[in-house]
């Protein structure tokens, strides 16, 4: 439990991210993939259903004993809330209403944000598009852990704690790596969310609020679904910085596991990403891939060569245009 990991720095590379070139190559060979681009008309109805389910759960937990509130928080609420964060990820790519109605997507993301309790949808949009444009970009991509995380969480036990605290680090990392001034949409997101949280407490008391907030924190910490945080870009094999997962939890996560496909074609909704793999199997079948996010978490903790430093990082060249 006390063994220190071998890495003492990130994996620095001096090449561009692979996804832009692969996208051009695939489209030249399989132009039919363009037909998959565009909004997913089902997405808004799925999100609305999930929000209603959580509202119903808020009502049902208000009269439960605390032990059952905590049980259902982890067993059910954490799954729904983590799934809602990935719905917001989908909406950040304008897949709910299309690029021509970008503002509709932003406000719909705030609606999807309500059952999560933590106002983050507007900020996520700004930083996530930087992650796609400048994958691994030093000082830009806030998906990469800070120097402190890499230095301190260097034993099996500390990596275990780090995974539990993932929501905290995702919240504070942008302030350390790439702070941005608040936008009007972010201020609106905060105001809407805090008003909702207050009304929820005023109507039904503390238990639904605990169920909501604890569900979000637990769902993004030590939870099977949170394996995608590690699986997507941590370098389990040298030379590979993005990995796909082809397991059953994609059904709950809007196919975020199809992560190579997603970075190659971020404008294709998650529901259609399996079709990308079917249309261009020669580009994906031989890439490293996972079938279990739980196994990813276990291997990350137990493998002493892996740590928060196990990320590909690059110095950016030329003009950097951020959101």
PDB file of C-alpha atoms in Angstrom:
ATOM      1  CA  UNK A   1       0.000   0.000   0.000  1.00  0.00           C
ATOM      2  CA  UNK A   2       2.959   2.318   0.518  1.00  0.00           C
ATOM      3  CA  UNK A   3       4.862   1.568  -2.709  1.00  0.00           C
ATOM      4  CA  UNK A   4       5.724   4.706  -4.638  1.00  0.00           C
ATOM      5  CA  UNK A   5       4.952   4.860  -8.347  1.00  0.00           C
ATOM      6  CA  UNK A   6       7.742   5.086 -10.855  1.00  0.00           C
ATOM      7  CA  UNK A   7       6.736   8.249 -12.757  1.00  0.00           C
ATOM      8  CA  UNK A   8       8.071  11.644 -11.726  1.00  0.00           C
ATOM      9  CA  UNK A   9       6.793  13.681 -14.666  1.00  0.00           C
ATOM     10  CA  UNK A  10       4.232  13.641 -17.460  1.00  0.00           C
ATOM     11  CA  UNK A  11       4.868  11.935 -20.783  1.00  0.00           C
ATOM     12  CA  UNK A  12       6.024  14.919 -22.846  1.00  0.00           C
ATOM     13  CA  UNK A  13       5.609  14.616 -26.608  1.00  0.00           C
ATOM     14  CA  UNK A  14       6.474  16.946 -29.466  1.00  0.00           C
ATOM     15  CA  UNK A  15       3.831  15.880 -31.950  1.00  0.00           C
ATOM     16  CA  UNK A  16       0.292  17.113 -32.542  1.00  0.00           C
ATOM     17  CA  UNK A  17      -2.637  15.193 -31.115  1.00  0.00           C
ATOM     18  CA  UNK A  18      -3.595  12.249 -33.371  1.00  0.00           C
ATOM     19  CA  UNK A  19      -7.315  12.883 -33.751  1.00  0.00           C
ATOM     20  CA  UNK A  20      -7.376  15.681 -36.341  1.00  0.00           C
ATOM     21  CA  UNK A  21      -5.206  13.789 -38.823  1.00  0.00           C
ATOM     22  CA  UNK A  22      -7.103  10.548 -38.285  1.00  0.00           C
ATOM     23  CA  UNK A  23     -10.405  12.368 -38.821  1.00  0.00           C
ATOM     24  CA  UNK A  24      -9.204  13.685 -42.201  1.00  0.00           C
ATOM     25  CA  UNK A  25      -7.955  10.270 -43.220  1.00  0.00           C
ATOM     26  CA  UNK A  26     -11.163   8.496 -42.200  1.00  0.00           C
ATOM     27  CA  UNK A  27     -13.409  11.043 -43.946  1.00  0.00           C
ATOM     28  CA  UNK A  28     -11.357  10.719 -47.134  1.00  0.00           C
ATOM     29  CA  UNK A  29     -11.866   6.955 -47.068  1.00  0.00           C
ATOM     30  CA  UNK A  30     -15.381   6.880 -45.545  1.00  0.00           C
ATOM     31  CA  UNK A  31     -17.204  10.106 -46.484  1.00  0.00           C
ATOM     32  CA  UNK A  32     -20.504   8.467 -45.477  1.00  0.00           C
ATOM     33  CA  UNK A  33     -19.571   9.128 -41.840  1.00  0.00           C
ATOM     34  CA  UNK A  34     -20.590  12.755 -42.407  1.00  0.00           C
ATOM     35  CA  UNK A  35     -24.207  11.555 -42.441  1.00  0.00           C
ATOM     36  CA  UNK A  36     -23.869  10.756 -38.730  1.00  0.00           C
ATOM     37  CA  UNK A  37     -23.175  14.382 -37.796  1.00  0.00           C
ATOM     38  CA  UNK A  38     -25.902  16.655 -36.496  1.00  0.00           C
ATOM     39  CA  UNK A  39     -28.178  16.760 -33.453  1.00  0.00           C
ATOM     40  CA  UNK A  40     -29.701  13.726 -31.780  1.00  0.00           C
ATOM     41  CA  UNK A  41     -33.440  14.398 -31.716  1.00  0.00           C
ATOM     42  CA  UNK A  42     -33.954  11.865 -28.907  1.00  0.00           C
ATOM     43  CA  UNK A  43     -31.445  13.451 -26.541  1.00  0.00           C
ATOM     44  CA  UNK A  44     -33.653  16.197 -25.157  1.00  0.00           C
ATOM     45  CA  UNK A  45     -36.444  13.740 -24.361  1.00  0.00           C
ATOM     46  CA  UNK A  46     -34.061  11.329 -22.629  1.00  0.00           C
ATOM     47  CA  UNK A  47     -32.635  14.179 -20.548  1.00  0.00           C
ATOM     48  CA  UNK A  48     -36.098  15.453 -19.615  1.00  0.00           C
ATOM     49  CA  UNK A  49     -37.081  11.947 -18.506  1.00  0.00           C
ATOM     50  CA  UNK A  50     -33.973  11.646 -16.344  1.00  0.00           C
ATOM     51  CA  UNK A  51     -34.623  15.023 -14.720  1.00  0.00           C
ATOM     52  CA  UNK A  52     -38.212  14.013 -13.944  1.00  0.00           C
ATOM     53  CA  UNK A  53     -36.992  10.712 -12.447  1.00  0.00           C
ATOM     54  CA  UNK A  54     -34.638  12.588 -10.126  1.00  0.00           C
ATOM     55  CA  UNK A  55     -37.380  15.046  -9.142  1.00  0.00           C
ATOM     56  CA  UNK A  56     -39.550  12.054  -8.232  1.00  0.00           C
ATOM     57  CA  UNK A  57     -36.644  10.598  -6.257  1.00  0.00           C
ATOM     58  CA  UNK A  58     -36.277  13.893  -4.355  1.00  0.00           C
ATOM     59  CA  UNK A  59     -39.911  13.587  -3.311  1.00  0.00           C
ATOM     60  CA  UNK A  60     -39.622   9.930  -2.325  1.00  0.00           C
ATOM     61  CA  UNK A  61     -36.490  10.250  -0.174  1.00  0.00           C
ATOM     62  CA  UNK A  62     -37.805  13.142   1.916  1.00  0.00           C
ATOM     63  CA  UNK A  63     -39.618  10.773   4.301  1.00  0.00           C
ATOM     64  CA  UNK A  64     -37.061   7.946   4.418  1.00  0.00           C
ATOM     65  CA  UNK A  65     -34.804   7.147   7.363  1.00  0.00           C
ATOM     66  CA  UNK A  66     -31.315   8.550   6.885  1.00  0.00           C
ATOM     67  CA  UNK A  67     -29.794   5.096   6.396  1.00  0.00           C
ATOM     68  CA  UNK A  68     -32.063   4.526   3.412  1.00  0.00           C
ATOM     69  CA  UNK A  69     -31.398   8.018   2.075  1.00  0.00           C
ATOM     70  CA  UNK A  70     -27.690   7.188   2.041  1.00  0.00           C
ATOM     71  CA  UNK A  71     -28.283   3.753   0.534  1.00  0.00           C
ATOM     72  CA  UNK A  72     -30.361   5.086  -2.360  1.00  0.00           C
ATOM     73  CA  UNK A  73     -27.952   7.983  -2.795  1.00  0.00           C
ATOM     74  CA  UNK A  74     -25.158   5.602  -3.764  1.00  0.00           C
ATOM     75  CA  UNK A  75     -27.214   2.788  -5.308  1.00  0.00           C
ATOM     76  CA  UNK A  76     -29.375   4.989  -7.549  1.00  0.00           C
ATOM     77  CA  UNK A  77     -28.803   8.736  -7.243  1.00  0.00           C
ATOM     78  CA  UNK A  78     -25.071   8.526  -7.958  1.00  0.00           C
ATOM     79  CA  UNK A  79     -25.706   6.594 -11.184  1.00  0.00           C
ATOM     80  CA  UNK A  80     -28.344   9.018 -12.444  1.00  0.00           C
ATOM     81  CA  UNK A  81     -26.338  12.097 -11.527  1.00  0.00           C
ATOM     82  CA  UNK A  82     -23.153  10.831 -13.159  1.00  0.00           C
ATOM     83  CA  UNK A  83     -25.206   9.994 -16.219  1.00  0.00           C
ATOM     84  CA  UNK A  84     -26.581  13.551 -16.136  1.00  0.00           C
ATOM     85  CA  UNK A  85     -23.041  14.960 -16.191  1.00  0.00           C
ATOM     86  CA  UNK A  86     -22.446  12.977 -19.361  1.00  0.00           C
ATOM     87  CA  UNK A  87     -25.703  14.264 -20.810  1.00  0.00           C
ATOM     88  CA  UNK A  88     -24.281  17.761 -20.208  1.00  0.00           C
ATOM     89  CA  UNK A  89     -21.132  16.585 -21.982  1.00  0.00           C
ATOM     90  CA  UNK A  90     -23.277  15.621 -24.956  1.00  0.00           C
ATOM     91  CA  UNK A  91     -25.143  18.945 -24.898  1.00  0.00           C
ATOM     92  CA  UNK A  92     -21.838  20.852 -24.768  1.00  0.00           C
ATOM     93  CA  UNK A  93     -21.259  19.628 -28.330  1.00  0.00           C
ATOM     94  CA  UNK A  94     -24.627  21.138 -29.376  1.00  0.00           C
ATOM     95  CA  UNK A  95     -26.117  17.714 -30.008  1.00  0.00           C
ATOM     96  CA  UNK A  96     -29.478  18.540 -28.403  1.00  0.00           C
ATOM     97  CA  UNK A  97     -30.595  21.348 -30.731  1.00  0.00           C
ATOM     98  CA  UNK A  98     -27.788  21.693 -33.250  1.00  0.00           C
ATOM     99  CA  UNK A  99     -25.129  24.337 -33.875  1.00  0.00           C
ATOM    100  CA  UNK A 100     -27.660  26.842 -35.194  1.00  0.00           C
ATOM    101  CA  UNK A 101     -29.321  27.007 -31.777  1.00  0.00           C
ATOM    102  CA  UNK A 102     -26.222  27.140 -29.604  1.00  0.00           C
ATOM    103  CA  UNK A 103     -27.867  29.214 -26.865  1.00  0.00           C
ATOM    104  CA  UNK A 104     -30.728  26.724 -26.630  1.00  0.00           C
ATOM    105  CA  UNK A 105     -28.132  24.053 -25.872  1.00  0.00           C
ATOM    106  CA  UNK A 106     -26.541  26.212 -23.141  1.00  0.00           C
ATOM    107  CA  UNK A 107     -29.838  26.809 -21.331  1.00  0.00           C
ATOM    108  CA  UNK A 108     -30.926  23.206 -21.771  1.00  0.00           C
ATOM    109  CA  UNK A 109     -27.635  22.158 -20.156  1.00  0.00           C
ATOM    110  CA  UNK A 110     -28.547  24.339 -17.155  1.00  0.00           C
ATOM    111  CA  UNK A 111     -31.863  22.488 -16.960  1.00  0.00           C
ATOM    112  CA  UNK A 112     -30.011  19.141 -17.060  1.00  0.00           C
ATOM    113  CA  UNK A 113     -27.731  20.526 -14.338  1.00  0.00           C
ATOM    114  CA  UNK A 114     -30.575  20.995 -11.832  1.00  0.00           C
ATOM    115  CA  UNK A 115     -30.629  17.465 -10.288  1.00  0.00           C
ATOM    116  CA  UNK A 116     -26.827  17.511  -9.924  1.00  0.00           C
ATOM    117  CA  UNK A 117     -26.868  20.397  -7.454  1.00  0.00           C
ATOM    118  CA  UNK A 118     -23.449  21.790  -8.420  1.00  0.00           C
ATOM    119  CA  UNK A 119     -23.571  24.604 -11.017  1.00  0.00           C
ATOM    120  CA  UNK A 120     -21.029  23.593 -13.596  1.00  0.00           C
ATOM    121  CA  UNK A 121     -22.622  23.149 -17.033  1.00  0.00           C
ATOM    122  CA  UNK A 122     -21.631  26.569 -18.420  1.00  0.00           C
ATOM    123  CA  UNK A 123     -18.025  26.302 -17.210  1.00  0.00           C
ATOM    124  CA  UNK A 124     -17.736  22.732 -18.439  1.00  0.00           C
ATOM    125  CA  UNK A 125     -18.620  23.819 -21.971  1.00  0.00           C
ATOM    126  CA  UNK A 126     -15.815  26.407 -22.059  1.00  0.00           C
ATOM    127  CA  UNK A 127     -13.100  24.119 -20.759  1.00  0.00           C
ATOM    128  CA  UNK A 128     -14.223  20.981 -22.552  1.00  0.00           C
ATOM    129  CA  UNK A 129     -13.905  22.473 -26.025  1.00  0.00           C
ATOM    130  CA  UNK A 130     -10.350  23.503 -25.133  1.00  0.00           C
ATOM    131  CA  UNK A 131      -9.733  19.864 -24.157  1.00  0.00           C
ATOM    132  CA  UNK A 132     -10.777  18.767 -27.648  1.00  0.00           C
ATOM    133  CA  UNK A 133      -8.844  21.433 -29.555  1.00  0.00           C
ATOM    134  CA  UNK A 134      -5.695  21.250 -27.452  1.00  0.00           C
ATOM    135  CA  UNK A 135      -5.614  17.731 -26.054  1.00  0.00           C
ATOM    136  CA  UNK A 136      -2.742  17.519 -23.584  1.00  0.00           C
ATOM    137  CA  UNK A 137      -1.930  21.198 -24.087  1.00  0.00           C
ATOM    138  CA  UNK A 138       0.260  22.514 -21.289  1.00  0.00           C
ATOM    139  CA  UNK A 139      -1.598  25.225 -19.369  1.00  0.00           C
ATOM    140  CA  UNK A 140      -4.762  24.776 -21.429  1.00  0.00           C
ATOM    141  CA  UNK A 141      -6.171  21.259 -21.009  1.00  0.00           C
ATOM    142  CA  UNK A 142      -7.547  21.143 -17.447  1.00  0.00           C
ATOM    143  CA  UNK A 143      -8.333  17.444 -17.775  1.00  0.00           C
ATOM    144  CA  UNK A 144      -4.654  16.845 -16.979  1.00  0.00           C
ATOM    145  CA  UNK A 145      -3.806  16.631 -13.256  1.00  0.00           C
ATOM    146  CA  UNK A 146      -1.748  19.371 -11.636  1.00  0.00           C
ATOM    147  CA  UNK A 147       1.891  18.960 -10.630  1.00  0.00           C
ATOM    148  CA  UNK A 148       0.754  18.609  -7.014  1.00  0.00           C
ATOM    149  CA  UNK A 149      -1.562  15.701  -7.868  1.00  0.00           C
ATOM    150  CA  UNK A 150       1.202  13.911  -9.730  1.00  0.00           C
ATOM    151  CA  UNK A 151       3.723  14.500  -6.942  1.00  0.00           C
ATOM    152  CA  UNK A 152       1.546  13.730  -3.917  1.00  0.00           C
ATOM    153  CA  UNK A 153      -0.737  10.888  -5.048  1.00  0.00           C
ATOM    154  CA  UNK A 154       2.167   8.551  -5.678  1.00  0.00           C
ATOM    155  CA  UNK A 155       1.291   5.443  -3.628  1.00  0.00           C
ATOM    156  CA  UNK A 156      -1.499   2.913  -3.938  1.00  0.00           C
ATOM    157  CA  UNK A 157      -3.317   4.270  -0.891  1.00  0.00           C
ATOM    158  CA  UNK A 158      -2.975   7.870  -2.036  1.00  0.00           C
ATOM    159  CA  UNK A 159      -4.180   6.992  -5.532  1.00  0.00           C
ATOM    160  CA  UNK A 160      -7.224   5.369  -3.916  1.00  0.00           C
ATOM    161  CA  UNK A 161      -7.917   8.617  -2.030  1.00  0.00           C
ATOM    162  CA  UNK A 162      -7.329  10.614  -5.200  1.00  0.00           C
ATOM    163  CA  UNK A 163     -10.008   8.654  -7.026  1.00  0.00           C
ATOM    164  CA  UNK A 164     -12.472   9.283  -4.191  1.00  0.00           C
ATOM    165  CA  UNK A 165     -11.695  13.005  -4.417  1.00  0.00           C
ATOM    166  CA  UNK A 166     -11.947  13.240  -8.227  1.00  0.00           C
ATOM    167  CA  UNK A 167     -14.918  15.681  -8.118  1.00  0.00           C
ATOM    168  CA  UNK A 168     -12.926  18.062  -5.916  1.00  0.00           C
ATOM    169  CA  UNK A 169      -9.901  18.068  -8.201  1.00  0.00           C
ATOM    170  CA  UNK A 170     -11.994  18.521 -11.338  1.00  0.00           C
ATOM    171  CA  UNK A 171     -13.578  21.557  -9.655  1.00  0.00           C
ATOM    172  CA  UNK A 172     -10.371  23.281  -8.535  1.00  0.00           C
ATOM    173  CA  UNK A 173      -8.066  22.271 -11.395  1.00  0.00           C
ATOM    174  CA  UNK A 174      -9.267  24.980 -13.823  1.00  0.00           C
ATOM    175  CA  UNK A 175      -8.519  27.637 -11.178  1.00  0.00           C
ATOM    176  CA  UNK A 176      -4.948  26.364 -10.908  1.00  0.00           C
ATOM    177  CA  UNK A 177      -4.144  25.569 -14.543  1.00  0.00           C
ATOM    178  CA  UNK A 178      -6.194  27.908 -16.728  1.00  0.00           C
ATOM    179  CA  UNK A 179      -8.361  30.400 -14.806  1.00  0.00           C
ATOM    180  CA  UNK A 180     -10.851  32.356 -16.903  1.00  0.00           C
ATOM    181  CA  UNK A 181     -13.074  35.334 -16.027  1.00  0.00           C
ATOM    182  CA  UNK A 182     -16.684  34.447 -15.282  1.00  0.00           C
ATOM    183  CA  UNK A 183     -19.048  34.737 -18.230  1.00  0.00           C
ATOM    184  CA  UNK A 184     -22.659  35.859 -18.068  1.00  0.00           C
ATOM    185  CA  UNK A 185     -23.801  32.310 -18.779  1.00  0.00           C
ATOM    186  CA  UNK A 186     -21.753  30.998 -15.849  1.00  0.00           C
ATOM    187  CA  UNK A 187     -23.274  33.579 -13.499  1.00  0.00           C
ATOM    188  CA  UNK A 188     -26.745  32.611 -14.757  1.00  0.00           C
ATOM    189  CA  UNK A 189     -25.924  28.940 -14.215  1.00  0.00           C
ATOM    190  CA  UNK A 190     -24.906  29.640 -10.592  1.00  0.00           C
ATOM    191  CA  UNK A 191     -27.986  31.777  -9.899  1.00  0.00           C
ATOM    192  CA  UNK A 192     -30.398  29.224 -11.397  1.00  0.00           C
ATOM    193  CA  UNK A 193     -28.799  26.298  -9.566  1.00  0.00           C
ATOM    194  CA  UNK A 194     -28.635  27.973  -6.146  1.00  0.00           C
ATOM    195  CA  UNK A 195     -32.261  29.087  -6.490  1.00  0.00           C
ATOM    196  CA  UNK A 196     -33.276  25.513  -7.309  1.00  0.00           C
ATOM    197  CA  UNK A 197     -31.276  24.120  -4.372  1.00  0.00           C
ATOM    198  CA  UNK A 198     -32.918  26.592  -1.986  1.00  0.00           C
ATOM    199  CA  UNK A 199     -36.417  25.794  -3.260  1.00  0.00           C
ATOM    200  CA  UNK A 200     -35.753  22.067  -2.946  1.00  0.00           C
ATOM    201  CA  UNK A 201     -34.696  22.517   0.691  1.00  0.00           C
ATOM    202  CA  UNK A 202     -37.627  24.860   1.409  1.00  0.00           C
ATOM    203  CA  UNK A 203     -40.217  22.447  -0.024  1.00  0.00           C
ATOM    204  CA  UNK A 204     -38.925  19.028   1.067  1.00  0.00           C
ATOM    205  CA  UNK A 205     -36.169  19.572   3.618  1.00  0.00           C
ATOM    206  CA  UNK A 206     -32.553  18.459   3.903  1.00  0.00           C
ATOM    207  CA  UNK A 207     -32.802  14.834   2.790  1.00  0.00           C
ATOM    208  CA  UNK A 208     -33.406  15.493  -0.925  1.00  0.00           C
ATOM    209  CA  UNK A 209     -30.573  18.052  -0.904  1.00  0.00           C
ATOM    210  CA  UNK A 210     -28.188  15.529   0.690  1.00  0.00           C
ATOM    211  CA  UNK A 211     -29.354  12.860  -1.770  1.00  0.00           C
ATOM    212  CA  UNK A 212     -28.676  15.245  -4.667  1.00  0.00           C
ATOM    213  CA  UNK A 213     -25.286  16.632  -3.639  1.00  0.00           C
ATOM    214  CA  UNK A 214     -23.895  13.429  -2.116  1.00  0.00           C
ATOM    215  CA  UNK A 215     -25.084  11.473  -5.148  1.00  0.00           C
ATOM    216  CA  UNK A 216     -23.085  13.758  -7.426  1.00  0.00           C
ATOM    217  CA  UNK A 217     -19.949  13.550  -5.294  1.00  0.00           C
ATOM    218  CA  UNK A 218     -20.137   9.776  -4.824  1.00  0.00           C
ATOM    219  CA  UNK A 219     -21.019   9.103  -8.450  1.00  0.00           C
ATOM    220  CA  UNK A 220     -17.943  10.953  -9.665  1.00  0.00           C
ATOM    221  CA  UNK A 221     -15.643   9.455  -7.028  1.00  0.00           C
ATOM    222  CA  UNK A 222     -15.214   5.789  -6.151  1.00  0.00           C
ATOM    223  CA  UNK A 223     -17.904   4.439  -8.449  1.00  0.00           C
ATOM    224  CA  UNK A 224     -17.864   2.007 -11.398  1.00  0.00           C
ATOM    225  CA  UNK A 225     -18.962   4.706 -13.842  1.00  0.00           C
ATOM    226  CA  UNK A 226     -16.156   7.033 -12.746  1.00  0.00           C
ATOM    227  CA  UNK A 227     -13.708   4.580 -14.275  1.00  0.00           C
ATOM    228  CA  UNK A 228     -14.194   6.515 -17.504  1.00  0.00           C
ATOM    229  CA  UNK A 229     -12.210   9.446 -16.046  1.00  0.00           C
ATOM    230  CA  UNK A 230      -9.134   7.216 -15.907  1.00  0.00           C
ATOM    231  CA  UNK A 231      -9.869   5.082 -18.958  1.00  0.00           C
ATOM    232  CA  UNK A 232     -10.180   7.914 -21.452  1.00  0.00           C
ATOM    233  CA  UNK A 233      -6.683   9.419 -21.492  1.00  0.00           C
ATOM    234  CA  UNK A 234      -4.366   7.922 -18.854  1.00  0.00           C
ATOM    235  CA  UNK A 235      -1.422   6.275 -20.560  1.00  0.00           C
ATOM    236  CA  UNK A 236      -1.651   2.590 -19.725  1.00  0.00           C
ATOM    237  CA  UNK A 237       0.382   1.830 -22.869  1.00  0.00           C
ATOM    238  CA  UNK A 238       3.204   4.070 -24.037  1.00  0.00           C
ATOM    239  CA  UNK A 239       2.355   5.973 -27.181  1.00  0.00           C
ATOM    240  CA  UNK A 240      -1.424   5.861 -26.727  1.00  0.00           C
ATOM    241  CA  UNK A 241      -3.198   8.855 -25.184  1.00  0.00           C
ATOM    242  CA  UNK A 242      -6.862   8.055 -25.891  1.00  0.00           C
ATOM    243  CA  UNK A 243      -8.634   4.743 -25.234  1.00  0.00           C
ATOM    244  CA  UNK A 244     -12.133   3.447 -25.928  1.00  0.00           C
ATOM    245  CA  UNK A 245     -14.294   1.297 -23.673  1.00  0.00           C
ATOM    246  CA  UNK A 246     -16.768  -1.142 -25.229  1.00  0.00           C
ATOM    247  CA  UNK A 247     -18.759  -2.357 -22.235  1.00  0.00           C
ATOM    248  CA  UNK A 248     -22.338  -2.323 -20.994  1.00  0.00           C
ATOM    249  CA  UNK A 249     -21.998   0.903 -18.982  1.00  0.00           C
ATOM    250  CA  UNK A 250     -22.065   2.806 -22.263  1.00  0.00           C
ATOM    251  CA  UNK A 251     -25.829   2.346 -22.042  1.00  0.00           C
ATOM    252  CA  UNK A 252     -25.880   4.666 -19.002  1.00  0.00           C
ATOM    253  CA  UNK A 253     -23.266   7.134 -20.224  1.00  0.00           C
ATOM    254  CA  UNK A 254     -24.336   8.207 -23.716  1.00  0.00           C
ATOM    255  CA  UNK A 255     -21.567   6.046 -25.212  1.00  0.00           C
ATOM    256  CA  UNK A 256     -18.796   8.185 -23.731  1.00  0.00           C
ATOM    257  CA  UNK A 257     -16.742   4.988 -23.694  1.00  0.00           C
ATOM    258  CA  UNK A 258     -16.366   5.298 -27.471  1.00  0.00           C
ATOM    259  CA  UNK A 259     -13.721   7.882 -26.733  1.00  0.00           C
ATOM    260  CA  UNK A 260     -11.379   7.540 -29.684  1.00  0.00           C
ATOM    261  CA  UNK A 261     -14.407   7.797 -31.930  1.00  0.00           C
ATOM    262  CA  UNK A 262     -15.653  10.814 -29.957  1.00  0.00           C
ATOM    263  CA  UNK A 263     -12.373  12.733 -30.214  1.00  0.00           C
ATOM    264  CA  UNK A 264     -12.114  11.904 -33.896  1.00  0.00           C
ATOM    265  CA  UNK A 265     -15.681  13.131 -34.502  1.00  0.00           C
ATOM    266  CA  UNK A 266     -16.889  15.345 -31.618  1.00  0.00           C
ATOM    267  CA  UNK A 267     -19.853  16.591 -33.659  1.00  0.00           C
ATOM    268  CA  UNK A 268     -21.344  13.085 -33.864  1.00  0.00           C
ATOM    269  CA  UNK A 269     -23.779  12.380 -30.994  1.00  0.00           C
ATOM    270  CA  UNK A 270     -22.940   9.558 -28.623  1.00  0.00           C
ATOM    271  CA  UNK A 271     -25.851   7.444 -29.824  1.00  0.00           C
ATOM    272  CA  UNK A 272     -24.229   7.209 -33.285  1.00  0.00           C
ATOM    273  CA  UNK A 273     -20.608   6.638 -32.227  1.00  0.00           C
ATOM    274  CA  UNK A 274     -20.893   2.816 -32.488  1.00  0.00           C
ATOM    275  CA  UNK A 275     -21.725   3.363 -36.165  1.00  0.00           C
ATOM    276  CA  UNK A 276     -18.408   5.179 -36.626  1.00  0.00           C
ATOM    277  CA  UNK A 277     -16.613   2.060 -35.428  1.00  0.00           C
ATOM    278  CA  UNK A 278     -18.744  -0.107 -37.696  1.00  0.00           C
ATOM    279  CA  UNK A 279     -18.088   2.076 -40.758  1.00  0.00           C
ATOM    280  CA  UNK A 280     -14.340   2.357 -40.199  1.00  0.00           C
ATOM    281  CA  UNK A 281     -13.349  -0.744 -38.215  1.00  0.00           C
ATOM    282  CA  UNK A 282      -9.808  -0.767 -39.617  1.00  0.00           C
ATOM    283  CA  UNK A 283      -9.062   2.416 -37.640  1.00  0.00           C
ATOM    284  CA  UNK A 284     -10.400   1.259 -34.273  1.00  0.00           C
ATOM    285  CA  UNK A 285     -10.323  -2.525 -33.929  1.00  0.00           C
ATOM    286  CA  UNK A 286      -6.579  -2.657 -33.346  1.00  0.00           C
ATOM    287  CA  UNK A 287      -6.356   0.260 -30.932  1.00  0.00           C
ATOM    288  CA  UNK A 288      -5.986  -0.523 -27.184  1.00  0.00           C
ATOM    289  CA  UNK A 289      -9.422  -0.759 -25.597  1.00  0.00           C
ATOM    290  CA  UNK A 290     -11.206  -1.661 -22.363  1.00  0.00           C
ATOM    291  CA  UNK A 291     -14.225  -3.760 -21.469  1.00  0.00           C
ATOM    292  CA  UNK A 292     -14.377  -2.948 -17.721  1.00  0.00           C
ATOM    293  CA  UNK A 293     -14.128   0.437 -16.010  1.00  0.00           C
ATOM    294  CA  UNK A 294     -13.928  -1.303 -12.635  1.00  0.00           C
ATOM    295  CA  UNK A 295     -10.829  -3.147 -13.840  1.00  0.00           C
ATOM    296  CA  UNK A 296      -9.391   0.176 -15.034  1.00  0.00           C
ATOM    297  CA  UNK A 297      -9.775   1.638 -11.532  1.00  0.00           C
ATOM    298  CA  UNK A 298      -8.247  -1.448  -9.919  1.00  0.00           C
ATOM    299  CA  UNK A 299      -5.287  -1.528 -12.311  1.00  0.00           C
ATOM    300  CA  UNK A 300      -4.647   2.189 -11.921  1.00  0.00           C
ATOM    301  CA  UNK A 301      -4.447   1.868  -8.139  1.00  0.00           C
ATOM    302  CA  UNK A 302      -2.442  -1.357  -8.017  1.00  0.00           C
ATOM    303  CA  UNK A 303       0.002  -0.759 -10.886  1.00  0.00           C
ATOM    304  CA  UNK A 304       2.978   1.095  -9.403  1.00  0.00           C
ATOM    305  CA  UNK A 305       3.985   2.471 -12.809  1.00  0.00           C
ATOM    306  CA  UNK A 306       0.711   4.448 -13.085  1.00  0.00           C
ATOM    307  CA  UNK A 307      -0.130   7.726 -11.380  1.00  0.00           C
ATOM    308  CA  UNK A 308      -1.748  11.110 -12.094  1.00  0.00           C
ATOM    309  CA  UNK A 309       1.462  11.829 -14.020  1.00  0.00           C
ATOM    310  CA  UNK A 310       0.504   9.117 -16.541  1.00  0.00           C
ATOM    311  CA  UNK A 311      -0.756  11.616 -19.086  1.00  0.00           C
ATOM    312  CA  UNK A 312       0.572  12.738 -22.445  1.00  0.00           C
ATOM    313  CA  UNK A 313       1.385  16.437 -22.387  1.00  0.00           C
ATOM    314  CA  UNK A 314       2.588  18.800 -25.131  1.00  0.00           C
ATOM    315  CA  UNK A 315       3.710  22.385 -25.534  1.00  0.00           C
ATOM    316  CA  UNK A 316       1.361  24.199 -27.875  1.00  0.00           C
ATOM    317  CA  UNK A 317       2.621  26.022 -30.953  1.00  0.00           C
ATOM    318  CA  UNK A 318       1.153  29.028 -32.711  1.00  0.00           C
ATOM    319  CA  UNK A 319      -1.991  30.932 -31.745  1.00  0.00           C
ATOM    320  CA  UNK A 320      -4.185  29.378 -29.064  1.00  0.00           C
ATOM    321  CA  UNK A 321      -7.856  30.334 -29.315  1.00  0.00           C
ATOM    322  CA  UNK A 322      -9.751  29.418 -26.184  1.00  0.00           C
ATOM    323  CA  UNK A 323     -13.451  29.465 -25.419  1.00  0.00           C
TER     324      UNK A 323
END
